[in-house]
Each structure stands twice: as structure tokens, then as C-alpha cells.
Short mmCIF file of C-alpha atoms in Angstrom, two decimals:
data_model
loop_
_atom_site.label_atom_id
_atom_site.label_comp_id
_atom_site.label_asym_id
_atom_site.label_seq_id
_atom_site.Cartn_x
_atom_site.Cartn_y
_atom_site.Cartn_z
CA UNK U 1 -46.77 -1.79 -39.10
CA UNK U 2 -47.10 -2.98 -35.57
CA UNK U 3 -46.49 -6.29 -34.25
CA UNK U 4 -49.68 -8.20 -32.83
CA UNK U 5 -47.31 -9.42 -30.02
CA UNK U 6 -46.20 -5.97 -29.19
CA UNK U 7 -49.17 -4.56 -26.98
CA UNK U 8 -48.78 -7.71 -24.61
CA UNK U 9 -44.91 -7.13 -23.98
CA UNK U 10 -43.86 -5.55 -20.63
CA UNK U 11 -41.34 -2.91 -21.17
CA UNK U 12 -38.10 -4.31 -20.91
CA UNK U 13 -35.66 -4.11 -17.99
CA UNK U 14 -32.39 -2.43 -17.81
CA UNK U 15 -29.78 -5.45 -18.97
CA UNK U 16 -32.70 -7.95 -19.60
CA UNK U 17 -32.41 -10.36 -22.19
CA UNK U 18 -34.31 -9.76 -25.46
CA UNK U 19 -37.80 -10.68 -25.22
CA UNK U 20 -38.08 -10.84 -21.63
CA UNK U 21 -39.48 -14.45 -21.61
CA UNK U 22 -37.46 -15.78 -18.82
CA UNK U 23 -39.43 -18.22 -16.70
CA UNK U 24 -40.28 -17.08 -12.90
CA UNK U 25 -37.98 -20.15 -11.73
CA UNK U 26 -34.91 -18.89 -13.99
CA UNK U 27 -35.46 -15.27 -13.24
CA UNK U 28 -35.19 -16.34 -9.23
CA UNK U 29 -32.29 -18.46 -9.86
CA UNK U 30 -30.60 -15.62 -11.90
CA UNK U 31 -31.01 -12.84 -9.48
CA UNK U 32 -29.77 -15.22 -6.69
CA UNK U 33 -26.62 -15.98 -8.60
CA UNK U 34 -26.03 -12.64 -9.17
CA UNK U 35 -26.67 -11.29 -5.78
CA UNK U 36 -24.26 -14.10 -4.32
CA UNK U 37 -21.46 -13.44 -6.84
CA UNK U 38 -21.75 -9.63 -6.34
CA UNK U 39 -21.51 -10.40 -2.17
CA UNK U 40 -18.75 -12.79 -2.75
CA UNK U 41 -16.89 -10.30 -5.00
CA UNK U 42 -17.07 -7.37 -2.28
CA UNK U 43 -16.00 -9.95 0.51
CA UNK U 44 -13.10 -10.97 -1.70
CA UNK U 45 -11.87 -7.68 -2.78
CA UNK U 46 -10.23 -6.81 0.58
CA UNK U 47 -8.84 -10.32 0.71
CA UNK U 48 -7.35 -9.94 -2.83
CA UNK U 49 -5.77 -6.62 -1.44
CA UNK U 50 -3.99 -8.50 1.21
CA UNK U 51 -3.16 -11.16 -1.17
CA UNK U 52 -1.54 -8.85 -3.22
CA UNK U 53 0.33 -7.09 -0.30
CA UNK U 54 1.84 -10.35 0.95
CA UNK U 55 2.86 -11.53 -2.43
CA UNK U 56 4.46 -8.23 -3.21
CA UNK U 57 6.26 -8.21 0.29
CA UNK U 58 7.40 -11.90 -0.10
CA UNK U 59 8.59 -12.36 -3.89
CA UNK U 60 9.30 -8.58 -4.93
CA UNK U 61 12.89 -7.67 -3.18
CA UNK U 62 12.61 -4.36 -4.50
CA UNK U 63 9.25 -3.71 -3.18
CA UNK U 64 10.43 -5.10 0.05
CA UNK U 65 13.43 -2.88 0.25
CA UNK U 66 11.42 -0.02 -0.67
CA UNK U 67 8.97 -0.68 2.26
CA UNK U 68 11.82 -1.35 5.06
CA UNK U 69 14.39 1.29 3.45
CA UNK U 70 12.55 4.35 5.04
CA UNK U 71 13.05 2.76 8.70
CA UNK U 72 16.67 3.64 8.66
CA UNK U 73 16.14 6.96 8.77
CA UNK U 74 13.01 6.98 11.07
CA UNK U 75 13.99 8.73 14.57
CA UNK U 76 12.32 5.95 16.50
CA UNK U 77 14.31 3.14 15.02
CA UNK U 78 17.55 5.20 15.15
CA UNK U 79 17.03 5.76 18.73
CA UNK U 80 16.37 2.20 19.49
CA UNK U 81 19.39 0.95 17.48
CA UNK U 82 21.54 3.82 19.24
CA UNK U 83 20.13 2.46 22.78
CA UNK U 84 21.08 -1.10 21.83
CA UNK U 85 24.56 -0.29 20.50
CA UNK U 86 25.55 1.48 23.78
CA UNK U 87 23.77 -1.16 25.83
CA UNK U 88 26.09 -3.82 23.86
CA UNK U 89 29.15 -1.52 24.48
CA UNK U 90 28.55 -0.76 28.02
CA UNK U 91 28.27 -4.52 28.84
CA UNK U 92 31.51 -5.15 27.48
CA UNK U 93 33.21 -2.78 29.15
CA UNK U 94 33.51 -3.39 33.22
CA UNK U 95 34.73 0.20 34.89
CA UNK U 96 35.01 -1.07 38.34
CA UNK U 97 37.15 -4.15 37.06
CA UNK U 98 39.08 -1.91 34.75
CA UNK U 99 39.81 0.89 37.68
CA UNK U 100 40.83 -2.19 39.99
CA UNK U 101 43.12 -3.87 38.02
CA UNK U 102 44.67 -0.45 37.26
CA UNK U 103 44.88 0.58 40.88
CA UNK U 104 46.74 -2.91 41.86
CA UNK U 105 49.13 -2.37 39.22
CA UNK U 106 49.97 1.35 40.35
CA UNK U 107 50.17 0.21 44.15
CA UNK U 108 52.54 -2.51 42.94
CA UNK U 109 54.60 0.36 41.46
CA UNK U 110 54.76 2.08 44.80
CA UNK U 111 51.68 4.01 44.70
CA UNK U 112 50.28 4.93 48.23
CA UNK U 113 46.87 2.93 49.35
CA UNK U 114 45.13 6.26 49.55
CA UNK U 115 45.73 7.09 46.02
CA UNK U 116 45.02 3.77 44.71
CA UNK U 117 41.39 3.91 46.62
CA UNK U 118 40.95 7.38 44.66
CA UNK U 119 41.69 5.46 41.36
CA UNK U 120 39.16 2.71 42.29
CA UNK U 121 36.64 5.54 42.83
CA UNK U 122 36.87 6.62 39.36
CA UNK U 123 35.08 3.50 38.16
CA UNK U 124 31.43 5.26 38.10
CA UNK U 125 33.20 8.18 35.86
CA UNK U 126 35.13 5.73 33.55
CA UNK U 127 31.70 3.92 32.86
CA UNK U 128 30.31 7.33 32.26
CA UNK U 129 32.98 8.12 29.97
CA UNK U 130 32.78 5.18 27.90
CA UNK U 131 28.87 5.26 27.80
CA UNK U 132 29.05 8.83 26.82
CA UNK U 133 31.68 8.22 23.84
CA UNK U 134 29.84 5.09 22.75
CA UNK U 135 26.42 7.10 22.69
CA UNK U 136 28.20 9.70 20.76
CA UNK U 137 29.90 7.44 18.22
CA UNK U 138 26.72 5.29 18.04
CA UNK U 139 24.36 8.74 17.39
CA UNK U 140 26.57 9.75 14.87
CA UNK U 141 26.83 6.35 13.19
CA UNK U 142 22.76 5.71 13.04
CA UNK U 143 22.36 9.06 11.66
CA UNK U 144 24.85 8.92 8.97
CA UNK U 145 24.54 7.01 5.34
CA UNK U 146 26.68 4.43 6.62
CA UNK U 147 23.72 3.16 8.84
CA UNK U 148 21.26 3.52 5.88
CA UNK U 149 23.61 1.31 3.84
CA UNK U 150 24.04 -1.07 6.38
CA UNK U 151 20.51 -1.30 7.06
CA UNK U 152 19.59 -1.62 3.22
CA UNK U 153 22.27 -4.22 2.56
CA UNK U 154 21.44 -6.43 5.29
CA UNK U 155 17.61 -6.51 4.24
CA UNK U 156 18.58 -7.06 0.60
CA UNK U 157 20.98 -9.62 1.21
CA UNK U 158 18.54 -11.49 3.78
CA UNK U 159 15.51 -10.86 1.81
CA UNK U 160 14.87 -14.58 1.12
CA UNK U 161 14.51 -15.05 4.91
CA UNK U 162 13.01 -11.55 5.67
CA UNK U 163 10.27 -11.84 3.42
CA UNK U 164 9.21 -15.11 4.97
CA UNK U 165 8.62 -13.48 8.35
CA UNK U 166 5.06 -13.93 7.67
CA UNK U 167 5.70 -17.49 7.31
CA UNK U 168 7.68 -17.86 10.29
CA UNK U 169 11.25 -18.62 8.37
CA UNK U 170 13.00 -15.77 9.15
CA UNK U 171 16.72 -15.79 8.95
CA UNK U 172 19.55 -13.16 8.83
CA UNK U 173 19.12 -9.60 9.66
CA UNK U 174 15.59 -9.74 10.55
CA UNK U 175 14.51 -13.04 12.37
CA UNK U 176 11.14 -14.53 13.45
CA UNK U 177 11.02 -17.20 16.17
CA UNK U 178 7.98 -18.19 17.97
CA UNK U 179 6.02 -14.85 17.23
CA UNK U 180 9.34 -12.65 18.01
CA UNK U 181 10.53 -10.62 15.27
CA UNK U 182 14.23 -9.47 15.81
CA UNK U 183 17.00 -7.29 14.06
CA UNK U 184 20.34 -8.36 14.23
CA UNK U 185 22.50 -5.03 14.92
CA UNK U 186 25.77 -7.02 15.00
CA UNK U 187 27.39 -5.39 12.36
CA UNK U 188 26.40 -1.94 13.36
CA UNK U 189 28.02 -2.80 17.33
CA UNK U 190 31.10 -3.97 15.41
CA UNK U 191 31.45 -0.71 13.65
CA UNK U 192 30.98 1.25 16.90
CA UNK U 193 33.65 -0.94 18.56
CA UNK U 194 36.17 -0.04 15.81
CA UNK U 195 35.31 3.75 15.73
CA UNK U 196 35.91 3.66 19.59
CA UNK U 197 39.30 1.82 19.04
CA UNK U 198 39.87 4.41 16.39
CA UNK U 199 38.99 7.31 18.97
CA UNK U 200 41.49 6.23 21.11
CA UNK U 201 39.36 4.11 23.64
CA UNK U 202 41.73 1.23 23.25
CA UNK U 203 40.12 -1.05 26.09
CA UNK U 204 37.15 -1.41 23.56
CA UNK U 205 39.28 -3.78 21.73
CA UNK U 206 38.75 -6.41 24.30
CA UNK U 207 35.06 -5.99 24.42
CA UNK U 208 33.56 -9.70 24.11
CA UNK U 209 30.58 -10.91 21.91
CA UNK U 210 27.16 -10.33 23.59
CA UNK U 211 23.73 -10.97 22.22
CA UNK U 212 23.36 -8.47 19.45
CA UNK U 213 19.34 -9.01 18.85
CA UNK U 214 17.22 -6.17 19.26
CA UNK U 215 13.58 -7.34 19.22
CA UNK U 216 11.61 -5.22 17.18
CA UNK U 217 7.86 -6.72 17.98
CA UNK U 218 6.26 -10.11 19.46
CA UNK U 219 2.95 -11.31 19.06
CA UNK U 220 1.37 -14.59 20.47
CA UNK U 221 -1.06 -14.30 17.37
CA UNK U 222 2.07 -13.89 14.86
CA UNK U 223 2.08 -17.76 14.03
CA UNK U 224 -1.41 -17.78 13.67
CA UNK U 225 -1.34 -14.88 11.04
CA UNK U 226 1.69 -16.56 9.35
CA UNK U 227 -0.24 -19.32 8.69
CA UNK U 228 -3.15 -17.28 7.16
CA UNK U 229 -0.28 -15.25 5.32
CA UNK U 230 1.18 -18.43 3.80
CA UNK U 231 -2.30 -19.56 2.61
CA UNK U 232 -2.71 -15.88 0.89
CA UNK U 233 0.53 -16.23 -0.80
CA UNK U 234 -0.09 -19.62 -2.31
CA UNK U 235 -3.38 -17.92 -3.98
CA UNK U 236 -1.67 -14.70 -4.47
CA UNK U 237 -1.28 -14.77 -8.14
CA UNK U 238 -5.02 -15.64 -8.95
CA UNK U 239 -6.96 -14.39 -6.21
CA UNK U 240 -7.23 -10.77 -7.80
CA UNK U 241 -8.13 -12.43 -11.19
CA UNK U 242 -10.77 -14.64 -9.48
CA UNK U 243 -12.21 -11.48 -7.76
CA UNK U 244 -12.61 -9.63 -11.04
CA UNK U 245 -14.21 -12.48 -12.72
CA UNK U 246 -16.66 -13.11 -10.14
CA UNK U 247 -17.64 -9.60 -10.14
CA UNK U 248 -18.12 -9.48 -13.85
CA UNK U 249 -20.16 -12.31 -13.85
CA UNK U 250 -22.41 -10.89 -10.90
CA UNK U 251 -22.90 -7.98 -12.99
CA UNK U 252 -23.40 -9.75 -16.07
CA UNK U 253 -26.25 -11.99 -14.57
CA UNK U 254 -27.97 -8.92 -13.09
CA UNK U 255 -31.27 -7.64 -14.76
CA UNK U 256 -29.91 -4.27 -13.93
CA UNK U 257 -26.57 -4.48 -14.94
CA UNK U 258 -26.08 -0.58 -14.37
CA UNK U 259 -27.45 -0.93 -10.45
CA UNK U 260 -25.45 -4.05 -10.06
CA UNK U 261 -22.23 -2.33 -11.02
CA UNK U 262 -22.85 0.58 -8.58
CA UNK U 263 -23.90 -1.79 -5.81
CA UNK U 264 -20.94 -4.11 -6.43
CA UNK U 265 -18.38 -0.89 -6.51
CA UNK U 266 -19.80 0.40 -3.28
CA UNK U 267 -19.70 -2.65 -1.88
CA UNK U 268 -16.30 -3.39 -2.55
CA UNK U 269 -15.30 0.20 -1.33
CA UNK U 270 -17.21 -0.40 1.54
CA UNK U 271 -15.31 -3.77 2.56
CA UNK U 272 -12.15 -2.12 1.84
CA UNK U 273 -13.00 0.76 4.19
CA UNK U 274 -14.05 -1.76 6.86
CA UNK U 275 -10.62 -3.51 6.61
CA UNK U 276 -8.75 0.19 6.61
CA UNK U 277 -10.62 0.99 9.94
CA UNK U 278 -9.51 -2.50 11.25
CA UNK U 279 -5.86 -1.70 10.60
CA UNK U 280 -6.36 1.08 12.76
CA UNK U 281 -7.81 -0.83 15.43
CA UNK U 282 -5.34 -3.52 15.29
CA UNK U 283 -2.50 -0.78 15.58
CA UNK U 284 -4.14 0.91 18.70
CA UNK U 285 -4.35 -2.92 20.28
CA UNK U 286 -1.30 -3.95 19.36
CA UNK U 287 0.52 -0.83 20.68
CA UNK U 288 -1.50 -1.22 24.01
CA UNK U 289 -0.48 -5.06 24.57
CA UNK U 290 3.20 -4.75 23.56
CA UNK U 291 5.32 -7.14 25.76
CA UNK U 292 8.23 -6.20 27.72
CA UNK U 293 10.70 -7.47 25.24
CA UNK U 294 10.18 -4.88 23.15
CA UNK U 295 12.39 -2.23 23.79
CA UNK U 296 10.91 0.74 21.98
CA UNK U 297 7.29 1.24 21.52
CA UNK U 298 7.92 4.11 18.85
CA UNK U 299 10.20 1.85 16.95
CA UNK U 300 7.40 -1.16 17.33
CA UNK U 301 4.64 1.58 15.74
CA UNK U 302 7.31 2.51 12.94
CA UNK U 303 7.83 -0.89 11.94
CA UNK U 304 4.17 -1.66 11.99
CA UNK U 305 3.43 1.44 10.11
CA UNK U 306 6.18 1.01 7.26
CA UNK U 307 5.20 -2.61 6.88
CA UNK U 308 1.60 -1.71 6.19
CA UNK U 309 2.21 1.52 4.37
CA UNK U 310 1.65 0.06 0.71
CA UNK U 311 -1.58 -2.22 2.31
CA UNK U 312 -2.94 1.06 3.43
CA UNK U 313 -2.20 2.98 -0.17
CA UNK U 314 -3.91 0.22 -1.92
CA UNK U 315 -6.98 0.03 0.28
CA UNK U 316 -7.40 3.67 -0.05
CA UNK U 317 -7.05 3.27 -4.03
CA UNK U 318 -10.13 0.67 -3.67
CA UNK U 319 -12.28 2.82 -1.77
CA UNK U 320 -11.71 5.74 -3.98
CA UNK U 321 -11.99 3.41 -7.52
CA UNK U 322 -15.45 1.93 -5.93
CA UNK U 323 -16.71 5.44 -5.47
CA UNK U 324 -15.77 6.64 -8.67
CA UNK U 325 -17.22 3.69 -10.55
CA UNK U 326 -20.59 3.70 -8.63
CA UNK U 327 -20.68 7.69 -9.64
CA UNK U 328 -19.98 7.06 -13.11
CA UNK U 329 -22.51 4.37 -13.13
CA UNK U 330 -24.99 6.79 -11.69
CA UNK U 331 -24.32 9.53 -14.16
CA UNK U 332 -25.23 7.15 -17.00
CA UNK U 333 -28.23 6.40 -15.67
CA UNK U 334 -31.90 7.64 -16.08
CA UNK U 335 -31.79 9.76 -12.73
CA UNK U 336 -32.93 13.18 -12.18
CA UNK U 337 -29.46 14.50 -11.47
CA UNK U 338 -27.93 12.47 -14.07
CA UNK U 339 -30.11 13.71 -16.80
CA UNK U 340 -29.44 17.20 -15.85
CA UNK U 341 -25.65 17.13 -15.91
CA UNK U 342 -25.92 15.28 -19.12
CA UNK U 343 -28.27 17.73 -20.54
CA UNK U 344 -26.16 20.68 -19.43
CA UNK U 345 -23.03 19.00 -21.00
CA UNK U 346 -24.79 18.86 -24.33
CA UNK U 347 -25.92 22.32 -24.26
CA UNK U 348 -22.48 23.44 -23.42
CA UNK U 349 -20.88 21.57 -26.37
CA UNK U 350 -23.31 22.83 -28.37
CA UNK U 351 -22.82 26.56 -27.47
CA UNK U 352 -19.12 25.83 -28.02
CA UNK U 353 -20.19 24.41 -31.67
CA UNK U 354 -22.31 27.56 -32.35
CA UNK U 355 -19.17 29.49 -31.18
CA UNK U 356 -16.65 27.65 -33.47
CA UNK U 357 -19.12 27.61 -36.38
CA UNK U 358 -19.41 31.29 -36.15
CA UNK U 359 -15.44 31.65 -36.20
CA UNK U 360 -15.25 29.34 -39.26
CA UNK U 361 -13.87 26.54 -37.13
CA UNK U 362 -15.41 23.35 -38.43
CA UNK U 363 -14.44 19.37 -38.05
CA UNK U 364 -15.90 18.14 -41.19
CA UNK U 365 -16.14 14.33 -41.77
CA UNK U 366 -14.29 13.71 -38.23
CA UNK U 367 -16.79 15.55 -36.70
CA UNK U 368 -19.86 13.65 -38.22
CA UNK U 369 -18.06 10.20 -37.82
CA UNK U 370 -17.55 11.13 -34.01
CA UNK U 371 -21.23 11.92 -33.71
CA UNK U 372 -22.34 8.48 -35.45
CA UNK U 373 -19.52 6.63 -33.31
CA UNK U 374 -19.55 8.65 -29.95
CA UNK U 375 -20.84 5.47 -28.02
CA UNK U 376 -18.11 3.35 -29.50
CA UNK U 377 -15.67 5.76 -28.93
CA UNK U 378 -16.33 6.37 -25.25
CA UNK U 379 -16.69 2.80 -24.59
CA UNK U 380 -13.44 1.75 -26.18
CA UNK U 381 -11.55 4.66 -24.62
CA UNK U 382 -12.99 3.49 -21.19
CA UNK U 383 -11.81 0.13 -21.89
CA UNK U 384 -8.31 1.23 -22.66
CA UNK U 385 -8.09 3.16 -19.39
CA UNK U 386 -9.22 0.11 -17.78
CA UNK U 387 -6.61 -1.85 -19.03
CA UNK U 388 -4.22 0.84 -18.59
CA UNK U 389 -4.93 0.66 -14.80
CA UNK U 390 -5.04 -3.15 -14.88
CA UNK U 391 -1.36 -3.10 -16.09
CA UNK U 392 -0.33 0.12 -14.07
CA UNK U 393 2.63 -0.87 -11.33
CA UNK U 394 1.05 -0.34 -8.12
CA UNK U 395 -1.72 2.16 -8.75
CA UNK U 396 -2.54 4.65 -6.08
CA UNK U 397 -5.45 7.21 -5.35
CA UNK U 398 -3.55 9.67 -7.37
CA UNK U 399 -3.55 7.32 -10.33
CA UNK U 400 -7.21 6.97 -10.23
CA UNK U 401 -7.78 10.49 -10.11
CA UNK U 402 -5.61 11.25 -12.99
CA UNK U 403 -7.13 8.69 -15.19
CA UNK U 404 -10.54 9.96 -14.30
CA UNK U 405 -9.46 13.34 -15.09
CA UNK U 406 -7.97 12.17 -18.56
CA UNK U 407 -11.21 10.27 -19.16
CA UNK U 408 -13.43 13.27 -18.31
CA UNK U 409 -11.01 15.33 -20.80
CA UNK U 410 -11.55 12.84 -23.62
CA UNK U 411 -15.36 12.94 -23.15
CA UNK U 412 -15.39 16.62 -23.48
CA UNK U 413 -13.52 16.67 -26.59
CA UNK U 414 -15.85 13.65 -27.88
CA UNK U 415 -18.85 15.68 -27.08
CA UNK U 416 -17.50 19.00 -28.62
CA UNK U 417 -16.51 17.13 -31.99
CA UNK U 418 -19.86 15.47 -32.14
CA UNK U 419 -21.53 18.45 -31.60
CA UNK U 420 -19.65 20.17 -34.29
CA UNK U 421 -20.23 17.21 -36.51
CA UNK U 422 -23.92 17.26 -35.74
CA UNK U 423 -24.32 21.06 -36.70
CA UNK U 424 -22.48 20.61 -40.01
CA UNK U 425 -24.72 17.77 -40.85
CA UNK U 426 -28.10 19.82 -39.94
CA UNK U 427 -26.50 22.56 -41.81
CA UNK U 428 -25.86 20.53 -44.99
CA UNK U 429 -28.93 18.41 -45.17
CA UNK U 430 -31.01 20.56 -47.10
CA UNK U 431 -28.12 21.05 -49.64
CA UNK U 432 -28.04 17.03 -49.82
CA UNK U 433 -31.70 17.09 -50.43
#
């Protein structure tokens, strides 16, 4: 019997509350609140990504070492370190003074003045020989496993100072002072000095100490970025959680939740894409405005790229995840293309079920139970994958694609088992009657 109230009821909107009796003012407030929360979520997604990146760099020693370790084998860093080591050795060996002292001693021993002048003229050759020997030893050193071990050990030991580079509190191997980030190559210089002495170049033992700091990069804006990074680090633990909660609330308040979910996912992906493009622009701007203190543009580019590697990976992951969620929201909707895909999938599952039945392959009670609980199974497995993604340690684009493939495979299995169950139930219905 039809209720007398039914004809007066308008068709319920997707996601609307039962009865659809919200007042006009309440509907407006709900829509505005949903829109505000969704926009805020899209803005906070890249902020959360930046927060997690800073948080990992600052607090996770293994993560930081994994970030900077490849720099030790980067050709640009190797060349920059080799040049700085050679410069340090060259400063410590004065060929002109050494040949003058040698000529004076030889002349006091009876060497003719002409021969003494010839000895003094060997200063350029001595300088070149020392530089060549230092370059050869330094090259061999920076390209060996020893340099990587020195680099990794120094960064790990000085991690507390290194990871605070973004807060302006750097000490140890890598230091930050007034916007200038430097690397202490003192250990490498001392190793090269000892190898020169071992190679027979005994004057290298008298090399005095000089400045061993190699400027990696310098920026007047670094201090401002440090303040922002510090603020992000303070809220780093809760910012991603807050973003997810706000996004879920925005979708829940929306009257069209499926469409709201798709818009939120695409908005988050778009925001992450804007930040990724901004990083590319920032990189070009930074490299085009390097100060003269930077000794190697290639080394500065390598440092920039390696420090931001995991940030870029995370942004790409967010972009792909947003597109995947939006596509998923579309394919469960009433769109013509979505219905066509679902219909085609069901027809395929039914065809496979008929083939299995013809070959005496049946699913029995499992199939009928799956057909009755198909929606619950799908939602449950989707929530399980979402939890797995949330607990995944540093997910990547490959992680997203892998989980999507697993989900599609499970959907296919559920569809096939459910189709078999429906067929068995239909075949058994007359007997039950």
C-alpha cells in the first residue's frame, strides 16, 4: 500500500539525509560548510606533504642519511670536493718559497749563482707537480668507498645539527649560518695530506691549517624558509591527520557525497601539481641566482635535487592517488560511461560463470553468500586497502598502482564468484519451490 505522503516527496538526492526535510537555511549552511572544508582540505594537502617531508628530514636519521648518501657518489659533488681539497693543499705548499730556500741552501754549499737561479725557476714546475699529485690523490679518494664512508659517517654523526639546517641551527659536518650552508671537508683534506706524505711528498707534512669549509649553497631567503619549516615541524605530526579529518567531514556534509569525494580528490591532486610545478620554477630561479660563494653550480643543483627527492616522490604519489580516487568515484556513479563499464563487467562475469557451470565448476554456498554480501565485501576490502596505504612506510606511485591492481583483481574475483552464486541460485530455485 502506498503512503499518502509519498507523492509529495521529491526524489532524494545522492547522499541526502532520509526524508529530505532539511530547511532551506540548513541546506545552505551545510553546503557552504562542505565547500569550505573541501577547499581547505585541498589547500592543506600540499602543506601536509611539506610537513611530512620536513618532519622526516628532521627527525628520522635513517631517512636523512638515505637522502644525502647518494650525494657522495654524485659526479658534481665529487668534483666540487676534489677541487676544494686540491685548493686547500695548494694553499699550504708555497713552491716559490720552497725553491728559494733550497737554492739558498745549495748556494751556501757552493752551488754557482746561475745554477741557484735555475733552481729558483723551478717554482712553477714544483707548484704544478704538487697540484697534479694532489689532484690525482684527491680524485682517487673522492671516487673511492672511503669518501662515501666519510661522507655518510659525518652526516650520521652530525645528524642532530644537519637536520636542523632548515631551522638555522646547523653544526658539524654541514652547517648553516646566515643563510649559507657549508660542508666541512677537513677530514677529507687531512686524509689527502697523509696520502701525499705516504706517497713521498714530505713537504705536505708541513701544510698548515686553512679554511676547510665548502659552500654548498647560499640564499637570503633561507632564514625565512627556516622559520616556515620550523612552524611546519611543530605541527608535523597532526597536520596530515587534521587534513584527512577535514576532508572526510567535507565529503560527509555534502549532499552529493560521491561527487564531493571526486572533487576533493581532484582538488588535492591539482594543489599537489601546483606545488610540484612551483618546485621546478624555484629550482631554475635558485640556480640562476647563485651567489659567487657557491663554488659549483652542478653541486648546488645536486644538493637541491637530492634534498627534495622524497618530497617530489610524495607529490607525485598524491597526484596519482587523487586521480585514482576520482576515477573510482566516477565509475561507481550513474554516468553513461560508468554504467557501460559496469554492465560489460557483469556480462563478462556471467559468461565466465556459464562456462564454469558447463564444466561442472561451482562455488556452492560461498557463491550465494558472496552474491548476497557483495557490497559489504567490496567496501570492507576497500577500507582494508585504505588502512594498508595509511600504514605504508613512505608510499610511492608504484604503491598506489600496486594497491589499485590488487583491488581490481579482488573485484574481479568477487564478481565471478557472485555471478556463479546467482546462477546456482537461479538454477536451484524451481527445486526449492
